mmCIF file of C-alpha atoms in Angstrom:
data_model
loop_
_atom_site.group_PDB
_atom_site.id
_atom_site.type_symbol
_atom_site.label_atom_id
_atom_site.label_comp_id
_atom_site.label_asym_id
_atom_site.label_seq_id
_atom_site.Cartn_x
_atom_site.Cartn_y
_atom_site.Cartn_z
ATOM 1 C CA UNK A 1 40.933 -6.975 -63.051
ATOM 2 C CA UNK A 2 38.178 -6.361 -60.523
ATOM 3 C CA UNK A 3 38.957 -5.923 -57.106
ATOM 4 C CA UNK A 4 37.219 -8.631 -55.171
ATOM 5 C CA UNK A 5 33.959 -7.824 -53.185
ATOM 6 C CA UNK A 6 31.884 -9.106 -50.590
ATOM 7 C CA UNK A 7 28.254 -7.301 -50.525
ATOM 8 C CA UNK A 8 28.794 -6.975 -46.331
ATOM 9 C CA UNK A 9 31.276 -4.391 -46.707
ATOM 10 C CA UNK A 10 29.321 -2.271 -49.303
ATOM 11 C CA UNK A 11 26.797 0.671 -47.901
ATOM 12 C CA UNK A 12 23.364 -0.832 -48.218
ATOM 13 C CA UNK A 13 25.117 -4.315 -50.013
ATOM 14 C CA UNK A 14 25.581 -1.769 -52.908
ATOM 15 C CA UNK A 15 27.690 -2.681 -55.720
ATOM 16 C CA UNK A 16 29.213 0.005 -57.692
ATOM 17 C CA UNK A 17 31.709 -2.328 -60.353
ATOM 18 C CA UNK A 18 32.160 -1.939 -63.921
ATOM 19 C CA UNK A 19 31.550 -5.241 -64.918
ATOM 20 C CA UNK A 20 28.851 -5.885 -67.385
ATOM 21 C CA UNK A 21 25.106 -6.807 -66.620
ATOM 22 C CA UNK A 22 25.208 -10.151 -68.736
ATOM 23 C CA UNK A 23 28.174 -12.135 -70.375
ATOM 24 C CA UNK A 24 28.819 -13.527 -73.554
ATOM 25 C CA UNK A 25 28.234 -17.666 -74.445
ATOM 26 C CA UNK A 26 31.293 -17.393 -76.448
ATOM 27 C CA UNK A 27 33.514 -16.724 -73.696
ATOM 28 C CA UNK A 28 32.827 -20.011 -72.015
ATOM 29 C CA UNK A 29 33.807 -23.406 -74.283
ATOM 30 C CA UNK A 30 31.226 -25.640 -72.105
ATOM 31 C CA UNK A 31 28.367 -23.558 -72.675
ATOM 32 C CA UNK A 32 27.044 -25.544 -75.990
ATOM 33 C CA UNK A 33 27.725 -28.799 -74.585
ATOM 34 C CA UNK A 34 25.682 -28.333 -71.500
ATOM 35 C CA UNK A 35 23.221 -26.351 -73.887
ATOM 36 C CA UNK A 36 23.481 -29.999 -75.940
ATOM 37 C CA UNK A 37 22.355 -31.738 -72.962
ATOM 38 C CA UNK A 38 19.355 -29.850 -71.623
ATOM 39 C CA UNK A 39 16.646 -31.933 -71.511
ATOM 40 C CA UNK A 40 18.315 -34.628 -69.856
ATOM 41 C CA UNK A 41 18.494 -32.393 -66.744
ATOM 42 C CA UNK A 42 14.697 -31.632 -66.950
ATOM 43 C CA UNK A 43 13.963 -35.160 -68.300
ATOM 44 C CA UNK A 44 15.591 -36.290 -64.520
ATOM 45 C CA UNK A 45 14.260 -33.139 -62.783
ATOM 46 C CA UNK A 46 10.764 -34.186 -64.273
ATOM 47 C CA UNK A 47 10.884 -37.592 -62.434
ATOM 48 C CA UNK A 48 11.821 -36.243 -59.006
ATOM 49 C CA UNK A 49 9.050 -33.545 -59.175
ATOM 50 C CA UNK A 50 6.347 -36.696 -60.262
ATOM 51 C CA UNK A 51 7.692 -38.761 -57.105
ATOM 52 C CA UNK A 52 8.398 -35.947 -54.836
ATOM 53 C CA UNK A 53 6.593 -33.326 -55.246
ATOM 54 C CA UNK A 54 7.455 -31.908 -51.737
ATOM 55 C CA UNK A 55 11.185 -32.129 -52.030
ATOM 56 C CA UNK A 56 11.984 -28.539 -52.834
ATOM 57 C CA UNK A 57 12.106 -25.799 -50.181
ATOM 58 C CA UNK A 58 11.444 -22.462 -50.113
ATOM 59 C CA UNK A 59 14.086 -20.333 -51.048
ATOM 60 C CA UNK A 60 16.021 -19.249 -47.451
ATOM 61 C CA UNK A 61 16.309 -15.486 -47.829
ATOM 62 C CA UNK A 62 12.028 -14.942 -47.746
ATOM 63 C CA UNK A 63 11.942 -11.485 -47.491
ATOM 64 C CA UNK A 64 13.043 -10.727 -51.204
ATOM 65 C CA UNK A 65 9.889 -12.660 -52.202
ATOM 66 C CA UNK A 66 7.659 -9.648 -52.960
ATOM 67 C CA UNK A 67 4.782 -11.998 -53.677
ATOM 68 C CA UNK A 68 4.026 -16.063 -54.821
ATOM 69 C CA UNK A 69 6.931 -18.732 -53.517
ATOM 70 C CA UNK A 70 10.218 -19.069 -54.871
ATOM 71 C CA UNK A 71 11.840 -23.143 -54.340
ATOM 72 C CA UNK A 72 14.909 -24.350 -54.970
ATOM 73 C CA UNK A 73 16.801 -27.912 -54.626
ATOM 74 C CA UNK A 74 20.692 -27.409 -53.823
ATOM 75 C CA UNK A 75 23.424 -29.777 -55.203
ATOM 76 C CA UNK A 76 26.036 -27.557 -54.185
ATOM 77 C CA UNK A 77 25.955 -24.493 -51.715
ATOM 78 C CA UNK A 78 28.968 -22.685 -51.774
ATOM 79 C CA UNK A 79 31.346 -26.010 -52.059
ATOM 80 C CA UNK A 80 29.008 -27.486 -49.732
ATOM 81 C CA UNK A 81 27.899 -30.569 -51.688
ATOM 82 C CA UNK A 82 24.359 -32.064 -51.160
ATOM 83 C CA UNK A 83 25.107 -36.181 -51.677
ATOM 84 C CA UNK A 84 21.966 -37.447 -51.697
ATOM 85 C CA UNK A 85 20.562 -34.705 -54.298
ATOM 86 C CA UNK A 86 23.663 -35.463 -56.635
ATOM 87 C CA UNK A 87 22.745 -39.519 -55.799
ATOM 88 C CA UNK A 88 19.185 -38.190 -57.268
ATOM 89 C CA UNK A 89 19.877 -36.973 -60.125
ATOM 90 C CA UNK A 90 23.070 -39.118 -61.723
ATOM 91 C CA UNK A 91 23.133 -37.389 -65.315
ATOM 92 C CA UNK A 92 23.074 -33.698 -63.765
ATOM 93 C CA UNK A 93 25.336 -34.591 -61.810
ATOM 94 C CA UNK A 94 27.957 -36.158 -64.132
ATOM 95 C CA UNK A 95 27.298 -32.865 -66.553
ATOM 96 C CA UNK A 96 27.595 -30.446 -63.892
ATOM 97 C CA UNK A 97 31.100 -31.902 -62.935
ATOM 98 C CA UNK A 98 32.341 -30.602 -67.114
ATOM 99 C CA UNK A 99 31.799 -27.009 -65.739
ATOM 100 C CA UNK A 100 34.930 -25.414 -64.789
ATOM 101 C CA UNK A 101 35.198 -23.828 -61.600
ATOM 102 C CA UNK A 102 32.152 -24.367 -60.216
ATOM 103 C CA UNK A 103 30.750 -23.264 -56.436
ATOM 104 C CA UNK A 104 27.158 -23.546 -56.430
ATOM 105 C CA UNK A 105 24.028 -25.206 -58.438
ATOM 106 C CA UNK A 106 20.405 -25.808 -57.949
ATOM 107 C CA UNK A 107 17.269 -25.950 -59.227
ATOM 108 C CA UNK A 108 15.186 -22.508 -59.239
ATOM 109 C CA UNK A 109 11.326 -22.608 -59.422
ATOM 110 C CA UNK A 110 9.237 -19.423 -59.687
ATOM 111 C CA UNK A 111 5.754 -20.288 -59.078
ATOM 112 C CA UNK A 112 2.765 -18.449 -61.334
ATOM 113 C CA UNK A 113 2.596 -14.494 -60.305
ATOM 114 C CA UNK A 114 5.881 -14.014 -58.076
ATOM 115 C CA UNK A 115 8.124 -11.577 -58.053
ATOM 116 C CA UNK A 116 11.621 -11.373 -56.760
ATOM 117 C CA UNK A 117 12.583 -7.821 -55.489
ATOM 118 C CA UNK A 118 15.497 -6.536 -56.575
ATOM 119 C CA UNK A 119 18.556 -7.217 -54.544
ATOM 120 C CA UNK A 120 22.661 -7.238 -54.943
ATOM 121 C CA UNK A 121 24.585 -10.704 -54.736
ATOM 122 C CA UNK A 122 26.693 -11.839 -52.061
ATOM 123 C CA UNK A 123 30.086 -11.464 -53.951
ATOM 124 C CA UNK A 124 31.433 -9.768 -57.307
ATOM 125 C CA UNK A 125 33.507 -13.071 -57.337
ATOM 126 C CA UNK A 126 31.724 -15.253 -59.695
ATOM 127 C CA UNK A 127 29.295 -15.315 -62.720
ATOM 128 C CA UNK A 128 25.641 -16.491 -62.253
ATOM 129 C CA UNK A 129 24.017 -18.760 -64.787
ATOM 130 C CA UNK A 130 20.461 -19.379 -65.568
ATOM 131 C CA UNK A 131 19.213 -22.174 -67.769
ATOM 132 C CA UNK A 132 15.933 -22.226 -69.092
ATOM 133 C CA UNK A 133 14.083 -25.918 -68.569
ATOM 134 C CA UNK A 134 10.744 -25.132 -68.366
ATOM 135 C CA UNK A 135 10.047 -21.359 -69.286
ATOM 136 C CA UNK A 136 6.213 -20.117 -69.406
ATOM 137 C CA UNK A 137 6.439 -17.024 -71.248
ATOM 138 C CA UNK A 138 8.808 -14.196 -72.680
ATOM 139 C CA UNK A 139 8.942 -10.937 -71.836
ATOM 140 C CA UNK A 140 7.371 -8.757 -70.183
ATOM 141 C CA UNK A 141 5.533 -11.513 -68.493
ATOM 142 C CA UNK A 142 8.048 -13.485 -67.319
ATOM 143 C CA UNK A 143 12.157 -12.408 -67.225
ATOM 144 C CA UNK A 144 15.322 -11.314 -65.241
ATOM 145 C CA UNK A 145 16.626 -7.762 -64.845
ATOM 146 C CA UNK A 146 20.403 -7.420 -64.442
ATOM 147 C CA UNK A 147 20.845 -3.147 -63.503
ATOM 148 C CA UNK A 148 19.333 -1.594 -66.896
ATOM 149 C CA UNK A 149 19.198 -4.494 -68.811
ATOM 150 C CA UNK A 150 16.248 -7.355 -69.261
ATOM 151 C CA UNK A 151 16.289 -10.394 -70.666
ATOM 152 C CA UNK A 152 13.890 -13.469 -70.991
ATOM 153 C CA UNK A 153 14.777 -17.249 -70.339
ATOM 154 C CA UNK A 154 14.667 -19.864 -73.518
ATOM 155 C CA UNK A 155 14.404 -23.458 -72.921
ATOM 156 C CA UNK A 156 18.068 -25.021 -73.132
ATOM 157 C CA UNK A 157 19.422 -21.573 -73.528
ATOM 158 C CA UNK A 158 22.654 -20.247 -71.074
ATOM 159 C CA UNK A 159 22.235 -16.606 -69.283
ATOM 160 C CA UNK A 160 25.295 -15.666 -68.040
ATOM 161 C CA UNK A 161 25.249 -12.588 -65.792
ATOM 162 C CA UNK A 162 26.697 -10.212 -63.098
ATOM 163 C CA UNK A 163 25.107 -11.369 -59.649
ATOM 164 C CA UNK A 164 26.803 -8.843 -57.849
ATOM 165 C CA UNK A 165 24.841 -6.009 -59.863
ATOM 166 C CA UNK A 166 21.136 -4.992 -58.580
ATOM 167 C CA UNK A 167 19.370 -7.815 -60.046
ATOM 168 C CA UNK A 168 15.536 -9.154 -59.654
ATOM 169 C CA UNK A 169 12.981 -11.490 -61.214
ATOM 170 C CA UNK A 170 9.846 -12.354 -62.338
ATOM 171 C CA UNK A 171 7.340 -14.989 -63.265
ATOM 172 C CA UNK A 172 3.494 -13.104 -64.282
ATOM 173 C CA UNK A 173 2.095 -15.719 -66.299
ATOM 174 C CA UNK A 174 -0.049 -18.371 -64.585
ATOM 175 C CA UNK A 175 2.459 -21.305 -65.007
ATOM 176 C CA UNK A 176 5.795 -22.380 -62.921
ATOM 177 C CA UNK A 177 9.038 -21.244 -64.311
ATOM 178 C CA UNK A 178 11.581 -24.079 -63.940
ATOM 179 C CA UNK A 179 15.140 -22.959 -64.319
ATOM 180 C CA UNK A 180 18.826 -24.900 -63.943
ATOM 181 C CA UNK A 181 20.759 -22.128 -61.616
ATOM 182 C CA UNK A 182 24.508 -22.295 -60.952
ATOM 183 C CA UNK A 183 27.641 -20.323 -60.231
ATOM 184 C CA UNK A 184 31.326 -20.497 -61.317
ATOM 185 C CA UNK A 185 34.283 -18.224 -60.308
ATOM 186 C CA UNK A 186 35.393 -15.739 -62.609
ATOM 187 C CA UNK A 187 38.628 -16.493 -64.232
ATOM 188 C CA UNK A 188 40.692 -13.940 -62.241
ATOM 189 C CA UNK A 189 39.457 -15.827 -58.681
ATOM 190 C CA UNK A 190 40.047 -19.255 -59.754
ATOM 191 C CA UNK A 191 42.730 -19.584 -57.421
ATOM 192 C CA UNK A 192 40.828 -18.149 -54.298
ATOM 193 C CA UNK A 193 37.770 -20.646 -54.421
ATOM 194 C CA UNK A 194 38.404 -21.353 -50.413
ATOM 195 C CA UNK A 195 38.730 -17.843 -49.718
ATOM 196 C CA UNK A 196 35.493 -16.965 -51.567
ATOM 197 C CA UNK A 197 33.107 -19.588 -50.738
ATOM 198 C CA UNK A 198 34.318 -19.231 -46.780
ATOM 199 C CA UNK A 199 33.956 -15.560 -47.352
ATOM 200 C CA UNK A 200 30.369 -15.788 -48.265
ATOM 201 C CA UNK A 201 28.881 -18.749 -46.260
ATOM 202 C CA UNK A 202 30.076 -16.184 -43.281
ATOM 203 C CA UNK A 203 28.680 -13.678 -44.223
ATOM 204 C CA UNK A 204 25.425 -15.205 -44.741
ATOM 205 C CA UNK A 205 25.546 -16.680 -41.350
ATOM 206 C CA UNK A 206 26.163 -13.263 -40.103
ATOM 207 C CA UNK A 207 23.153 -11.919 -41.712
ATOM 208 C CA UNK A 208 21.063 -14.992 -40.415
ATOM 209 C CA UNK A 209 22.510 -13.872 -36.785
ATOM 210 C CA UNK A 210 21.530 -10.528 -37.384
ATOM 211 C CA UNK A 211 18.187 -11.215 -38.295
ATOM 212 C CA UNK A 212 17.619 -13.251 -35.070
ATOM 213 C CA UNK A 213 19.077 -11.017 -32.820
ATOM 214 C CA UNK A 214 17.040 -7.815 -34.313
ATOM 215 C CA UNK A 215 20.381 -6.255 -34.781
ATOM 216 C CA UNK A 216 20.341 -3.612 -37.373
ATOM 217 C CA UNK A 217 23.748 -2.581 -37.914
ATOM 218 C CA UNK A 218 27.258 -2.595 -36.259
ATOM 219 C CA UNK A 219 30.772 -0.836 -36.874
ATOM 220 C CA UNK A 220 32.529 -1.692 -39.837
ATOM 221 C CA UNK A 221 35.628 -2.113 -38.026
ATOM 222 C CA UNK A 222 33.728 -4.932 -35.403
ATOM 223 C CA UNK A 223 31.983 -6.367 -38.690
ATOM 224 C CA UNK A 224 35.495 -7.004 -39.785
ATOM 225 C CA UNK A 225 36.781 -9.047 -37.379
ATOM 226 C CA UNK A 226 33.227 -11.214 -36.953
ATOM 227 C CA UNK A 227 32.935 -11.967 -40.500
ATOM 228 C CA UNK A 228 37.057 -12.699 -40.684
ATOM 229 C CA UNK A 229 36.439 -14.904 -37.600
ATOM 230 C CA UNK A 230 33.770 -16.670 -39.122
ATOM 231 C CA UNK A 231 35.322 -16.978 -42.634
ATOM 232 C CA UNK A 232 38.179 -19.022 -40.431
ATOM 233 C CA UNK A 233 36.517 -21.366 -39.233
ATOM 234 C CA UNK A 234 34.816 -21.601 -42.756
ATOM 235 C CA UNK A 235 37.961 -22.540 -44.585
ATOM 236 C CA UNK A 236 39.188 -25.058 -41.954
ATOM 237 C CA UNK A 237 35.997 -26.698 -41.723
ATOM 238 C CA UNK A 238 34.822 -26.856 -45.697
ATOM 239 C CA UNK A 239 36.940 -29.055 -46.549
ATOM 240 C CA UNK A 240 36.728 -31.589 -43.948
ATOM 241 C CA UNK A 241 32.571 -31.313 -44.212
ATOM 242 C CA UNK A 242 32.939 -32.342 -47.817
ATOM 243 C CA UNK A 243 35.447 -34.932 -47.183
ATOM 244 C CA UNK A 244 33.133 -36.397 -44.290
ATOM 245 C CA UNK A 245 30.115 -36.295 -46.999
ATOM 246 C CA UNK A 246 31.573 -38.221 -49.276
ATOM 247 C CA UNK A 247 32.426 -40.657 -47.014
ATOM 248 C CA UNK A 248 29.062 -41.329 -45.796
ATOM 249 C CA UNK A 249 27.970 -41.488 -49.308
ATOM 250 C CA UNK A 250 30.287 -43.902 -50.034
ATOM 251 C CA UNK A 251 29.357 -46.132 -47.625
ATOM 252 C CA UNK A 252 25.224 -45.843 -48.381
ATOM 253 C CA UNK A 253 26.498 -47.285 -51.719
ATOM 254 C CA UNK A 254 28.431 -49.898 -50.356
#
């Protein structure tokens, strides 16, 4: 069992685990039935993009865009659940609840000639998945590299891989590369979703501090008790943010 890690205690947010580069389909039952369903998420991801073609936002973390744009639409950030995406898109939504242990999911769009540099994830905590909706090309014009290994997207095809590993990405060909892009905890961390999601939204507003305040690095022991502080008042509010969401949801629908 891997020991859980969170990339803001590794030197240079290097991670140094044994666990592979990509995972096996077979391991995960729900694969082939969301597999089944693909093109009813790009069939409803086809409709938004025809009557809003302005509603996805550059990805947040700009500087590992070596060159072109990288967009994304969030349903779910870390636990943090979007409501009036999921109201948006009714069939992903109801699909995306069948996936076990789920903590994050969005749509990914690589626009023609970008390139994603190649960067560690935030935890070892949970397994990244890719589904191909709308892929332009195979390799070695367009695909992900996961450490030594790289693979191409298929249409309505599952990658399942190690985010925490050195990772990039890349779209050459002169066409948009529309991908389905979620996480779920690994089986060992099922029972620590609070702890990992609160664990990872703080350090990612550390980082954002960070970046504002031009600070370039502090002591590991002081960077300990920030990001524990922060990951506090992560757990106690998740929960009542999502509670408050729904809510508010309900009542739009009322």
């Amino acid at each position: 069992m891997a020991k859980l890690s969170f990339s803001i205690y590794n030197k240079d947010h290097q991670y140094i685990g044994n666990e592979p580069y990509f995972y096996s389909n077979d391991e995960f039952n729900w694969v082939k039935s969301l597999e089944e369903n693909w093109q009813t998420i790009l069939e409803e991801f086809d409709q938004f993009i025809a009557a809003r073609s302005a509603g996805l936002s550059p990805y947040f973390h700009k500087a590992l865009v070596e060159k072109g744009d990288w967009k994304t639409l969030n349903f779910l950030f870390w636990s943090i659940k979007v409501p009036g995406n999921l109201r948006s898109f009714p069939k992903t939504a109801k699909l995306i609840e069948k996936i076990p242990n789920l903590v994050s999911a969005s749509f990914s769009v690589l626009e023609p000639h970008t390139s994603i540099s190649p960067h560690y994830g935030d935890t070892n905590a949970i397994i990244r998945c890719h589904m191909g909706l709308n892929v332009p090309g195979k390799l070695p014009e367009c695909g992900l590299k996961v450490g030594t290994e790289t693979r191409n997207w298929e249409n309505g095809k599952v990658l399942l891989f190690c985010d925490a590993h050195e990772h990039s990405a890349f779209n050459h060909t002169d066409r948009k590369r529309f991908i389905f892009l979620f996480d779920i905890l690994k089986p060992e961390f099922t029972n620590k979703k609070l702890y990992v999601c609160s664990g990872v939204l703080a350090q990612l507003s550390l980082f954002y501090l960070s970046e504002k305040l031009k600070i370039k690095r502090l002591p590991l022991w002081l960077l300990f008790i920030f990001h524990k502080l922060a990951q506090v008042a992560f757990i106690t509010a998740l929960p009542v943010k999502n509670k408050l969401a729904e809510l508010r949801s309900t009542t739009k629908l009322m």
